[in-house]
Coordinates of C-alpha atoms and ligand atoms in Angstrom, one line a residue:
M1 CA 0.0 -0.1 -0.2
E2 CA 1.3 3.6 -0.7
Q3 CA -0.1 6.9 0.0
T4 CA -0.6 9.5 -3.0
G5 CA -2.1 12.8 -3.6
K6 CA -4.9 13.7 -1.2
N7 CA -5.3 10.8 1.2
V8 CA -5.6 8.2 -1.6
S9 CA -4.2 4.8 -0.6
K10 CA -3.3 2.7 -3.5
F11 CA -3.2 -1.3 -2.7
E12 CA -2.5 -4.1 -5.2
F13 CA -5.4 -6.9 -5.8
Q14 CA -4.2 -10.2 -4.1
A15 CA -2.3 -12.7 -6.3
E16 CA -5.4 -15.2 -6.7
I17 CA -7.8 -12.4 -7.3
K18 CA -5.8 -10.9 -10.3
Q19 CA -6.3 -14.8 -11.7
L20 CA -9.9 -14.5 -11.0
L21 CA -10.4 -11.3 -12.5
D22 CA -8.5 -12.2 -15.5
L23 CA -10.9 -15.1 -15.9
I24 CA -14.0 -13.3 -15.3
A25 CA -13.3 -10.2 -18.1
N26 CA -12.0 -12.2 -20.5
S27 CA -13.6 -16.3 -20.6
L28 CA -17.2 -15.4 -19.6
Y29 CA -19.7 -14.3 -22.1
T30 CA -22.9 -15.7 -21.3
H31 CA -25.0 -15.3 -18.6
R32 CA -23.7 -11.8 -17.8
E33 CA -26.5 -10.8 -16.1
I34 CA -25.9 -12.5 -13.0
F35 CA -23.3 -10.0 -11.7
L36 CA -26.6 -8.0 -10.7
R37 CA -27.9 -10.5 -8.8
E38 CA -24.5 -10.9 -6.5
L39 CA -24.6 -7.2 -6.1
I40 CA -28.4 -7.4 -5.0
S41 CA -27.6 -10.2 -3.1
N42 CA -24.3 -8.8 -1.2
S43 CA -27.0 -5.3 -0.8
S44 CA -29.4 -8.1 0.8
D45 CA -27.2 -9.5 3.2
A46 CA -25.7 -5.9 4.1
L47 CA -29.6 -4.8 4.8
D48 CA -29.9 -8.7 6.8
K49 CA -26.9 -7.5 8.9
I50 CA -28.5 -4.3 9.9
R51 CA -31.8 -5.4 11.1
F52 CA -30.2 -7.8 13.2
S53 CA -27.9 -5.4 14.7
K54 CA -30.9 -3.1 15.1
L55 CA -32.7 -6.2 17.1
A56 CA -29.9 -6.4 19.3
G57 CA -29.9 -3.2 20.2
E58 CA -26.4 -1.8 18.3
D59 CA -25.3 1.8 18.0
M60 CA -26.3 2.8 14.1
I61 CA -27.1 6.3 12.3
E62 CA -31.0 6.6 10.9
P63 CA -32.2 3.3 12.6
E64 CA -35.8 4.1 11.6
E65 CA -35.1 4.2 8.1
E66 CA -37.1 1.7 5.6
L67 CA -34.2 -0.8 4.6
K68 CA -34.2 -1.2 0.8
I69 CA -32.2 -1.4 -2.5
E70 CA -32.5 1.2 -5.0
I71 CA -31.3 1.0 -8.8
E72 CA -30.5 3.9 -11.0
T73 CA -29.8 3.3 -14.9
D74 CA -28.1 6.2 -16.8
E75 CA -28.4 4.9 -20.2
K76 CA -26.5 7.9 -22.0
N77 CA -23.6 7.2 -19.8
S78 CA -23.6 3.6 -19.9
I79 CA -23.7 3.5 -15.9
L80 CA -25.6 1.4 -13.5
R81 CA -25.9 2.0 -9.8
V82 CA -26.9 -0.5 -6.9
S83 CA -27.5 1.4 -3.7
D84 CA -28.6 0.4 -0.1
N85 CA -28.9 1.6 3.1
G86 CA -27.8 -1.6 4.9
I87 CA -24.6 -2.0 7.5
G88 CA -21.5 -0.6 4.9
M89 CA -18.3 -1.2 5.3
T90 CA -15.1 0.3 7.1
K91 CA -12.0 1.2 5.5
E92 CA -10.5 -2.0 6.6
D93 CA -13.6 -4.1 5.4
L94 CA -13.3 -2.4 1.9
I95 CA -9.5 -3.5 1.9
N96 CA -10.1 -7.1 2.9
N97 CA -13.6 -7.9 1.3
L98 CA -12.7 -6.2 -2.2
G99 CA -9.2 -7.1 -3.2
T100 CA -6.6 -8.4 -0.8
I101 CA -8.2 -11.3 1.2
A102 CA -8.9 -14.3 -1.3
R103 CA -11.7 -15.9 0.2
S104 CA -11.4 -19.6 0.6
G105 CA -14.0 -20.2 -2.1
T106 CA -11.8 -18.3 -4.9
A107 CA -9.2 -20.7 -4.4
D108 CA -11.8 -23.7 -4.6
F109 CA -13.1 -21.8 -7.7
L110 CA -10.1 -21.3 -9.4
R111 CA -9.2 -24.8 -9.0
K112 CA -12.3 -26.5 -10.2
V113 CA -12.2 -24.5 -13.3
K114 CA -8.9 -25.7 -14.1
E115 CA -9.9 -29.1 -13.2
Q116 CA -12.7 -29.1 -15.2
E117 CA -10.9 -27.2 -18.0
R118 CA -14.3 -25.5 -18.9
S119 CA -14.9 -21.9 -18.9
F120 CA -17.1 -21.5 -15.8
D121 CA -20.7 -21.1 -16.0
K122 CA -22.9 -19.2 -13.7
N123 CA -23.7 -22.2 -11.6
L124 CA -20.1 -22.5 -10.8
I125 CA -20.1 -18.9 -9.8
G126 CA -23.0 -19.1 -7.6
Q127 CA -21.9 -22.0 -5.9
F128 CA -18.4 -20.4 -5.2
G129 CA -19.5 -17.2 -4.0
V130 CA -16.8 -15.0 -6.2
G131 CA -19.8 -12.6 -6.1
F132 CA -18.9 -9.2 -6.3
Y133 CA -15.8 -9.8 -8.7
S134 CA -18.4 -10.9 -11.4
V135 CA -19.5 -7.0 -11.9
F136 CA -16.1 -7.4 -13.9
M137 CA -17.7 -9.4 -16.6
V138 CA -19.7 -6.2 -17.5
A139 CA -17.6 -3.2 -16.3
G140 CA -14.3 -1.7 -17.2
S141 CA -14.8 0.8 -14.2
V142 CA -16.1 0.3 -10.7
T143 CA -16.5 2.6 -7.6
V144 CA -17.9 1.9 -4.3
D145 CA -19.0 4.5 -1.8
T146 CA -19.7 3.2 1.6
R147 CA -20.3 4.2 5.2
Y148 CA -20.4 1.7 8.3
A149 CA -23.8 2.1 10.0
A150 CA -22.5 2.8 13.6
S151 CA -22.4 6.6 14.5
D152 CA -18.6 7.1 14.2
G153 CA -18.4 5.5 10.9
K154 CA -16.8 7.5 8.0
G155 CA -17.2 7.5 4.4
W156 CA -15.1 5.9 1.8
R157 CA -14.6 5.5 -1.6
W158 CA -13.2 2.5 -3.3
Q159 CA -12.0 2.3 -7.2
N160 CA -10.5 -0.4 -9.1
R161 CA -7.3 0.7 -11.5
P162 CA -6.7 -0.9 -14.9
D163 CA -3.5 -2.3 -13.4
Y164 CA -5.3 -5.1 -11.3
G165 CA -5.1 -2.8 -8.1
F166 CA -7.6 -0.5 -6.4
N167 CA -7.5 2.9 -4.6
I168 CA -9.1 3.7 -1.6
E169 CA -10.3 7.6 0.0
E170 CA -12.4 9.1 2.2
I171 CA -15.2 10.9 1.1
D172 CA -18.0 12.9 2.5
K173 CA -21.2 10.3 3.0
N174 CA -23.7 11.0 5.7
S175 CA -25.9 8.1 5.2
K176 CA -25.0 4.6 5.8
G177 CA -25.1 1.5 3.4
T178 CA -23.2 1.2 0.1
T179 CA -23.5 2.3 -3.6
V180 CA -21.6 0.3 -6.3
E181 CA -21.6 2.5 -9.4
L182 CA -20.6 0.5 -12.7
K183 CA -19.4 2.3 -15.7
L184 CA -20.3 -0.7 -18.4
K185 CA -18.0 -1.9 -21.2
E186 CA -19.1 -0.9 -24.6
D187 CA -20.7 -4.5 -25.5
A188 CA -22.5 -4.5 -22.2
K189 CA -24.4 -1.4 -22.5
E190 CA -27.9 -3.0 -22.4
F191 CA -27.6 -3.4 -18.5
S192 CA -28.1 0.7 -18.5
K193 CA -31.7 0.4 -19.5
A194 CA -34.1 0.1 -17.1
E195 CA -36.4 -2.7 -19.2
A196 CA -33.2 -4.7 -19.2
V197 CA -32.8 -4.5 -15.3
K198 CA -36.6 -5.0 -14.3
Q199 CA -36.3 -8.2 -16.5
I200 CA -33.5 -9.6 -15.0
I201 CA -34.7 -8.6 -11.2
N202 CA -37.8 -10.4 -12.2
K203 CA -35.7 -13.6 -12.8
Y204 CA -33.5 -13.8 -9.9
S205 CA -34.5 -11.3 -7.1
N206 CA -38.2 -11.4 -6.9
F207 CA -38.2 -13.5 -3.5
L208 CA -36.1 -10.9 -1.9
D209 CA -37.2 -9.7 1.9
F210 CA -36.6 -6.3 0.8
P211 CA -37.8 -3.8 -1.5
I212 CA -35.9 -2.8 -4.9
Y213 CA -36.9 0.2 -6.0
L214 CA -36.1 1.4 -9.9
E215 CA -37.2 5.1 -10.7
G216 CA -39.5 5.2 -7.6
K217 CA -41.0 1.7 -8.1
R218 CA -40.9 -1.2 -6.7
L219 CA -39.8 -4.4 -8.7
N220 CA -39.9 -7.2 -6.6
T221 CA -43.1 -8.4 -4.9
V222 CA -43.3 -11.9 -3.4
G223 CA -40.9 -11.8 -0.5
A224 CA -40.6 -14.3 2.3
L225 CA -42.7 -17.1 0.5
W226 CA -42.5 -19.5 3.8
H227 CA -44.7 -17.3 5.4
R228 CA -47.7 -17.7 3.2
K229 CA -50.6 -20.4 3.4
K230 CA -49.7 -23.4 1.1
E231 CA -53.1 -23.2 -0.7
N232 CA -51.7 -19.9 -1.9
I233 CA -48.3 -20.9 -3.0
T234 CA -48.5 -22.2 -7.0
P235 CA -45.7 -24.9 -8.0
S236 CA -43.8 -22.7 -9.9
Q237 CA -43.4 -20.4 -7.1
Y238 CA -41.8 -22.9 -4.9
S239 CA -39.3 -24.1 -7.7
E240 CA -38.8 -20.2 -8.4
F241 CA -37.9 -19.9 -5.0
Y242 CA -35.7 -22.6 -4.9
K243 CA -33.9 -21.3 -7.8
F244 CA -33.7 -17.9 -5.8
I245 CA -31.8 -19.4 -2.6
T246 CA -29.9 -21.7 -4.4
H247 CA -28.7 -20.0 -7.4
E248 CA -29.6 -23.6 -9.0
E249 CA -30.5 -24.0 -12.8
N250 CA -32.4 -27.5 -12.4
E251 CA -35.9 -27.8 -10.9
P252 CA -35.7 -29.3 -6.9
L253 CA -36.5 -33.2 -7.1
G254 CA -39.1 -32.2 -4.2
F255 CA -40.0 -30.0 -1.2
S256 CA -42.0 -29.7 2.1
H257 CA -43.5 -27.0 3.3
L258 CA -44.0 -27.3 7.1
A259 CA -45.6 -25.4 9.8
I260 CA -45.1 -26.6 13.1
E261 CA -46.6 -25.7 16.3
G262 CA -46.4 -27.1 19.9
T263 CA -43.5 -27.9 21.8
V264 CA -41.3 -26.1 19.3
N265 CA -42.8 -23.6 16.7
F266 CA -41.4 -23.3 13.2
K267 CA -42.1 -23.0 9.6
A268 CA -39.7 -24.5 7.2
L269 CA -39.5 -24.8 3.6
I270 CA -37.2 -27.5 2.5
F271 CA -35.9 -28.9 -1.2
I272 CA -34.2 -31.7 -2.3
P273 CA -32.1 -30.6 -5.2
S274 CA -31.6 -32.9 -8.5
G275 CA -29.3 -33.2 -11.3
G276 CA -26.2 -31.3 -10.2
D277 CA -23.1 -31.5 -10.0
F278 CA -22.4 -32.2 -6.3
D279 CA -19.6 -32.3 -4.6
L280 CA -20.2 -34.4 -1.6
Y281 CA -17.5 -33.1 0.6
R282 CA -18.7 -29.6 0.0
L283 CA -21.8 -30.5 0.6
Q284 CA -21.0 -32.2 4.1
S285 CA -18.6 -29.2 5.3
E286 CA -20.2 -26.0 4.0
R287 CA -24.0 -26.6 3.7
G288 CA -27.0 -25.8 5.7
L289 CA -30.6 -24.4 6.0
H290 CA -30.9 -20.6 6.4
L291 CA -32.2 -19.7 9.6
Y292 CA -34.7 -16.7 10.0
S293 CA -36.3 -15.5 13.4
N294 CA -39.5 -13.9 11.9
K295 CA -38.2 -13.2 8.4
I296 CA -35.1 -11.9 9.9
L297 CA -32.1 -13.8 8.4
I298 CA -30.2 -14.7 11.4
K299 CA -27.8 -17.2 9.8
H300 CA -26.9 -18.5 6.3
D301 CA -26.2 -22.0 6.0
H302 CA -26.7 -23.0 9.5
K303 CA -24.9 -26.1 10.2
D304 CA -26.9 -27.7 13.2
L305 CA -30.7 -27.4 11.9
L306 CA -29.9 -31.0 10.2
P307 CA -27.7 -34.0 10.8
E308 CA -24.7 -34.4 8.4
Y309 CA -26.0 -36.9 6.0
L310 CA -28.9 -34.6 5.1
R311 CA -27.0 -32.0 4.1
F312 CA -27.7 -32.0 0.3
V313 CA -31.2 -30.4 1.4
R314 CA -31.7 -26.6 1.0
G315 CA -34.0 -24.3 2.1
V316 CA -35.2 -22.2 5.2
V317 CA -36.3 -22.5 8.4
D318 CA -37.9 -19.8 10.7
T319 CA -38.3 -19.6 14.1
E320 CA -38.8 -17.6 17.1
D321 CA -37.8 -20.3 19.6
L322 CA -34.2 -20.0 19.3
P323 CA -31.9 -17.7 21.4
L324 CA -30.2 -15.4 18.9
N325 CA -27.1 -13.9 20.4
V326 CA -25.8 -17.3 22.1
S327 CA -22.5 -19.3 20.8
R328 CA -22.9 -22.3 18.6
E329 CA -22.4 -24.8 21.4
V330 CA -25.3 -23.5 23.2
T331 CA -27.4 -23.6 20.5
Q332 CA -26.6 -27.0 19.0
H333 CA -27.9 -28.9 22.1
S334 CA -30.6 -26.1 22.8
P335 CA -34.1 -28.3 23.4
A336 CA -35.8 -26.1 20.6
M337 CA -32.9 -27.1 18.0
V338 CA -33.2 -30.6 19.0
R339 CA -36.5 -30.8 18.2
I340 CA -36.7 -29.0 15.0
R341 CA -33.8 -31.2 13.6
K342 CA -35.7 -34.0 14.6
F343 CA -38.8 -32.8 13.1
L344 CA -36.9 -31.9 9.7
T345 CA -35.1 -35.5 9.7
T346 CA -38.6 -37.1 10.1
E347 CA -40.1 -35.3 7.2
I348 CA -37.7 -35.7 5.0
L349 CA -37.1 -39.4 5.5
K350 CA -40.8 -39.5 5.0
L351 CA -40.9 -37.8 1.6
L352 CA -38.0 -40.1 0.7
K353 CA -40.3 -43.2 1.6
S354 CA -42.9 -41.8 -0.3
W355 CA -40.5 -41.2 -3.3
A356 CA -39.4 -45.0 -2.6
D357 CA -42.5 -46.4 -2.3
T358 CA -44.4 -44.7 -5.4
E359 CA -42.2 -43.1 -7.7
P360 CA -39.4 -45.0 -8.1
S361 CA -37.5 -43.4 -11.0
K362 CA -37.3 -40.3 -8.7
Y363 CA -36.4 -41.9 -5.9
K364 CA -33.6 -43.7 -8.3
E365 CA -32.2 -40.3 -9.4
F366 CA -32.2 -39.0 -5.5
C367 CA -29.9 -42.0 -5.2
K368 CA -27.5 -41.6 -7.8
D369 CA -27.3 -38.0 -6.5
F370 CA -27.1 -38.5 -2.9
G371 CA -27.1 -41.8 -2.0
P372 CA -23.0 -41.9 -0.8
L373 CA -23.7 -39.1 1.7
F374 CA -27.4 -40.6 2.7
K375 CA -26.1 -43.9 3.6
T376 CA -23.9 -42.6 6.4
G377 CA -26.5 -41.3 8.4
I378 CA -26.6 -45.4 9.5
N379 CA -23.2 -44.8 11.3
T380 CA -24.6 -41.8 12.6
D381 CA -28.4 -41.4 13.0
F382 CA -29.1 -44.5 15.3
A383 CA -32.7 -43.1 16.1
N384 CA -33.4 -43.6 12.4
R385 CA -31.5 -46.2 11.5
G386 CA -33.8 -48.6 10.8
K387 CA -35.7 -46.3 8.4
I388 CA -32.5 -45.5 6.7
I389 CA -31.4 -49.2 6.1
E390 CA -35.0 -49.4 4.8
L391 CA -34.3 -46.9 2.0
L392 CA -31.1 -48.4 0.9
R393 CA -30.8 -49.6 -2.6
F394 CA -28.2 -51.9 -4.2
Q395 CA -27.2 -53.4 -7.4
T396 CA -26.9 -57.1 -6.8
S397 CA -25.5 -60.2 -9.2
M398 CA -29.1 -60.6 -10.5
T399 CA -29.9 -56.9 -11.1
E400 CA -29.7 -55.3 -14.5
E401 CA -26.7 -52.9 -14.8
G402 CA -28.4 -50.0 -12.9
E403 CA -31.3 -51.4 -11.5
T404 CA -31.3 -51.7 -7.8
I405 CA -33.3 -53.2 -5.0
S406 CA -33.8 -52.9 -1.4
L407 CA -32.8 -55.4 1.4
K408 CA -36.5 -56.2 1.9
D409 CA -36.9 -57.2 -2.0
Y410 CA -33.5 -59.3 -1.3
K411 CA -35.0 -61.3 1.4
Q412 CA -38.2 -62.1 -0.2
R413 CA -36.4 -63.6 -3.2
M414 CA -33.5 -65.1 -1.2
H415 CA -33.1 -69.1 -1.8
P416 CA -34.5 -71.1 0.6
D417 CA -31.5 -72.5 2.0
Q418 CA -29.9 -69.4 2.7
K419 CA -29.4 -67.8 6.0
E420 CA -27.6 -65.0 5.1
I421 CA -27.1 -61.9 3.1
Y422 CA -24.3 -62.2 0.9
Y423 CA -22.5 -58.9 -0.3
I424 CA -18.8 -58.2 -2.0
C425 CA -17.4 -54.7 -2.3
G426 CA -14.9 -53.8 -4.8
E427 CA -14.3 -50.9 -7.5
N428 CA -17.0 -51.5 -9.6
R429 CA -19.6 -53.7 -11.0
E430 CA -17.9 -55.2 -13.9
L431 CA -14.6 -55.9 -11.9
L432 CA -16.7 -57.5 -9.3
E433 CA -18.8 -59.4 -11.7
S434 CA -15.9 -61.2 -13.0
H435 CA -14.5 -61.9 -9.5
P436 CA -13.5 -65.5 -8.6
N437 CA -15.3 -65.2 -5.4
L438 CA -18.6 -64.7 -6.9
E439 CA -18.7 -67.5 -9.4
Y440 CA -20.0 -69.9 -6.6
F441 CA -22.9 -67.9 -5.7
K442 CA -23.9 -67.2 -9.4
K443 CA -24.0 -71.2 -10.2
K444 CA -26.0 -71.7 -7.1
S445 CA -28.4 -68.8 -8.0
L446 CA -27.5 -67.2 -4.8
E447 CA -28.3 -63.0 -5.2
V448 CA -25.1 -60.8 -3.9
L449 CA -25.3 -57.4 -3.1
L450 CA -22.1 -55.7 -5.1
L451 CA -20.8 -52.6 -3.5
S452 CA -19.0 -50.8 -5.3
E453 CA -19.4 -47.2 -3.9
P454 CA -16.4 -46.3 -1.7
V455 CA -18.4 -45.4 1.2
D456 CA -20.2 -48.8 0.8
I457 CA -17.3 -50.6 2.9
F458 CA -17.9 -48.0 5.9
V459 CA -21.3 -48.3 5.8
V460 CA -22.9 -51.8 4.7
P461 CA -20.8 -53.9 6.9
S462 CA -22.3 -52.2 10.0
I463 CA -25.6 -52.6 9.2
G464 CA -24.6 -56.1 10.8
E465 CA -28.0 -57.8 10.4
Y466 CA -31.3 -56.9 8.7
D467 CA -34.7 -58.6 9.7
G468 CA -32.7 -61.3 11.2
L469 CA -30.6 -62.1 8.8
S470 CA -26.7 -61.6 9.1
L471 CA -24.8 -59.6 6.3
R472 CA -21.7 -61.3 5.2
S473 CA -19.0 -60.6 2.7
I474 CA -18.5 -63.4 0.1
D475 CA -14.7 -62.8 0.4
K476 CA -14.8 -64.6 3.6
A477 CA -13.1 -68.3 4.0
D478 CA -16.0 -69.1 6.7
I479 CA -18.7 -68.6 4.6
E480 CA -20.9 -71.7 4.6
V481 CA -21.8 -73.6 1.4
M482 CA -25.0 -74.6 0.5
P483 CA -26.4 -78.2 1.9
E484 CA -25.6 -80.2 -1.0
D485 CA -21.9 -78.8 -1.4
K486 CA -21.3 -79.7 2.4
I487 CA -21.0 -83.5 1.6
E488 CA -17.4 -84.5 2.2
E489 CA -15.8 -85.8 -0.7
S490 CA -12.9 -88.4 1.1
Q491 CA -9.7 -86.7 0.2
D492 CA -7.5 -88.9 -2.0
N493 CA -4.1 -89.2 -0.7
L494 CA -2.8 -87.6 -3.5
T495 CA -5.1 -84.3 -3.1
K496 CA -4.0 -84.6 0.7
S497 CA -0.4 -84.5 -0.2
F498 CA -0.7 -81.9 -3.0
I499 CA -2.3 -79.7 -0.4
A500 CA 0.4 -80.0 1.9
F501 CA 2.7 -79.5 -0.6
C502 CA 1.4 -76.1 -1.4
K503 CA 1.1 -75.2 2.3
D504 CA 5.1 -75.8 2.5
L505 CA 5.6 -73.8 -0.4
L506 CA 3.6 -70.6 0.4
A507 CA 4.1 -71.0 4.2
D508 CA 5.3 -67.6 4.3
K509 CA 2.6 -65.9 1.5
V510 CA -0.7 -67.6 2.8
K511 CA -2.3 -68.2 6.1
D512 CA -3.8 -71.7 5.1
V513 CA -4.5 -73.6 1.5
V514 CA -7.7 -75.7 1.7
V515 CA -9.7 -77.7 -1.0
S516 CA -12.1 -75.7 -2.4
R517 CA -16.4 -76.3 -2.3
R518 CA -17.2 -73.3 -4.1
L519 CA -14.9 -72.7 -7.4
V520 CA -15.7 -73.9 -10.5
D521 CA -14.1 -72.2 -13.6
F522 CA -11.0 -70.6 -11.7
P523 CA -8.1 -72.8 -10.5
V524 CA -7.6 -71.0 -7.0
T525 CA -9.0 -67.8 -5.0
L526 CA -7.7 -66.2 -2.1
L527 CA -10.1 -65.4 1.0
A528 CA -10.1 -63.4 3.8
P529 CA -9.6 -65.5 7.2
K530 CA -12.8 -65.2 9.6
D531 CA -12.3 -62.3 12.1
S532 CA -10.1 -60.3 9.6
L533 CA -10.8 -57.1 7.7
D534 CA -12.9 -57.6 4.7
P535 CA -10.1 -57.1 1.8
Q536 CA -11.3 -54.1 0.0
L537 CA -11.6 -52.2 3.9
E538 CA -8.3 -53.4 4.8
R539 CA -6.9 -51.9 1.2
M540 CA -8.6 -48.6 2.1
V541 CA -6.8 -48.6 5.9
R542 CA -3.4 -49.4 3.9
M543 CA -4.1 -46.3 1.6
M544 CA -4.5 -44.0 4.8
S545 CA -1.9 -45.8 7.1
K546 CA 1.1 -47.2 5.3
D547 CA 1.9 -49.5 8.8
Q548 CA -1.2 -51.5 8.4
P549 CA 0.4 -54.7 7.7
V550 CA -1.3 -57.1 4.6
S551 CA -3.0 -59.8 6.1
K552 CA -2.3 -63.5 5.2
K553 CA -4.9 -64.6 2.7
V554 CA -6.6 -68.2 2.7
M555 CA -6.1 -69.9 -0.5
E556 CA -8.6 -72.2 -2.1
V557 CA -7.6 -74.5 -4.6
N558 CA -10.0 -76.0 -7.4
M559 CA -9.1 -79.6 -7.3
S560 CA -11.2 -80.6 -10.7
H561 CA -9.6 -77.6 -12.5
P562 CA -7.6 -78.6 -15.2
L563 CA -4.7 -76.4 -14.2
I564 CA -4.7 -77.8 -10.6
R565 CA -5.2 -81.7 -11.7
N566 CA -2.2 -81.1 -14.3
L567 CA -0.4 -79.7 -11.8
S568 CA -0.8 -82.4 -9.2
R569 CA 0.1 -84.8 -11.9
I570 CA 3.5 -83.0 -12.4
Y571 CA 3.9 -83.4 -8.6
L572 CA 2.8 -87.0 -8.4
A573 CA 5.7 -87.7 -11.1
D574 CA 7.9 -85.2 -9.3
Ligands
ADP1 P1 -19.8 -12.9 -0.8 O1 -20.9 -11.9 -1.0 O2 -20.0 -14.3 -1.3 O3 -19.2 -12.9 1.1 P2 -18.7 -11.1 -2.5 O4 -17.3 -10.8 -3.1 O5 -19.7 -10.5 -3.1 O6 -18.8 -12.5 -1.6 O7 -18.5 -10.0 -1.3 C1 -17.5 -10.0 -0.4 C2 -18.0 -9.2 0.8 O8 -17.8 -7.8 0.7 C3 -19.2 -9.4 1.4 O9 -19.0 -10.9 2.3 C4 -19.2 -8.2 2.4 O10 -18.7 -8.4 3.6 C5 -18.8 -6.9 1.5 N1 -19.9 -6.3 0.7 C6 -20.3 -6.5 -0.7 N2 -21.1 -5.7 -0.8 C7 -21.6 -5.2 0.2 C8 -22.4 -4.2 0.6 N3 -23.4 -3.8 -0.6 N4 -22.7 -4.0 1.6 C9 -21.8 -4.2 3.1 N5 -21.0 -5.3 2.5 C10 -20.5 -5.9 1.0

């Protein structure tokens, strides 16, 4: 930072932000209108903050003024201005927020763009919150005038420079809040037309709970949808509202609108998304429902309103039953929070069950998008474990590729002599289908769950038992064969001595060598000894910790296989 002329301080954009600006200014030509949504959403956040401060009785100027957003267009000069009378920014806020501290979202965003080697689309911008910088899609020169709302706040002007830097100077500004002024690029002049602005607001910001004025007229009309009666809301309003809060393009898969009164009081409007490119890690770590108290936003993405495994659900919860200004540790376990979480969880599981029962194709889509995250609930939500297990769907050795069944289906179509539910874990269906350990089960028409999602191995074995049947990995050596295969063939001396020879030869490589009762076309297979980890799980554990030893397997030998028959003949002849 350096000081120039009359109190102007010069700054450089942080390196990552420079990269971002380059990308934004030079590779994004479609959907440019979303810059306006981003500005309005920043203004709305600033208004939410001031409304909250007022509730908390904090010091501020103009506390009684109507909270609003105003838009001015100046077509002749290609200028667009967006103003709010929200919380405003201090000089430090300006320096940090608009230029020098790359938010974690920025780095993620750049990585994602590179990873996918695609020019980023508006969904990416929405998801990663590069928000403010999107103005550089349409503007060459940007001025931000702002004043923090406290009575000792001062006016500041932020202006970008063409050399990837920005200036800040003190200005006279008597009212709280922020005005962003854009000098539009030649090819973006249309955004200084009132008509164009109206259409964009209509599309993206109709549900905003603060009025947006243009030329003295209010543009947005709908407001806090969740406070309305269901009967007065059209399906398309629900889906528009979903797109408004999520910035998603697709329709939601489904939704539920709740108004609960009793031991806890709240309204909620929750949605299950569809068809996106969802990154489970992000879902788990960053997402939550927006929490309101009588239409006042208390917190974006509140983490405690839903259990982790339901983090894919989007929406809002509005309640006056939660204390507003207490630490997370306190609210997390407060009785009201626990009750709300319980209600929402029950409702979501109910919705999913109704799809599973009556709308299988919808449910299938849900499983494809969120199945892996959802399944982890088995290990974390013990109260609902049973319900979650009923909702699981599996590919099996008898389903067509892509078809799935429930454990209930499995039990119904089970072989009469079968006493356990069989599964096998592996990388993908194709590998599993040709796995030697599956051979016997195919021959006997015994159905085996084919588990190929990475989470399966952490989740499915812990189901332990379903409706009196235990779940068993067919990679294990102690699996019981069907009664007809149990009859002990008396082993001839040659077999006995050949097996003993193999045992001797492989003593330091395998735990045991035995005659197989289950192999058909494969000469040998390796199985995990009783009481050891499932081989797939062991592989995973080894990836995480190099110290995990490779456990010795049991080798089963198929004595009727030509290769083995030949080998034992050679052995006999020395
Ligand atoms: P995001 O909105 O995702 O936080 P932005 O890049 O859009 O990211 O904005 C960065 C930060 O700048 C905001 O978090 C906020 O602190 C501040 N900011 C932007 N616009 C305004 C505004 N109109 N009023 C007050 N603060 C603002």
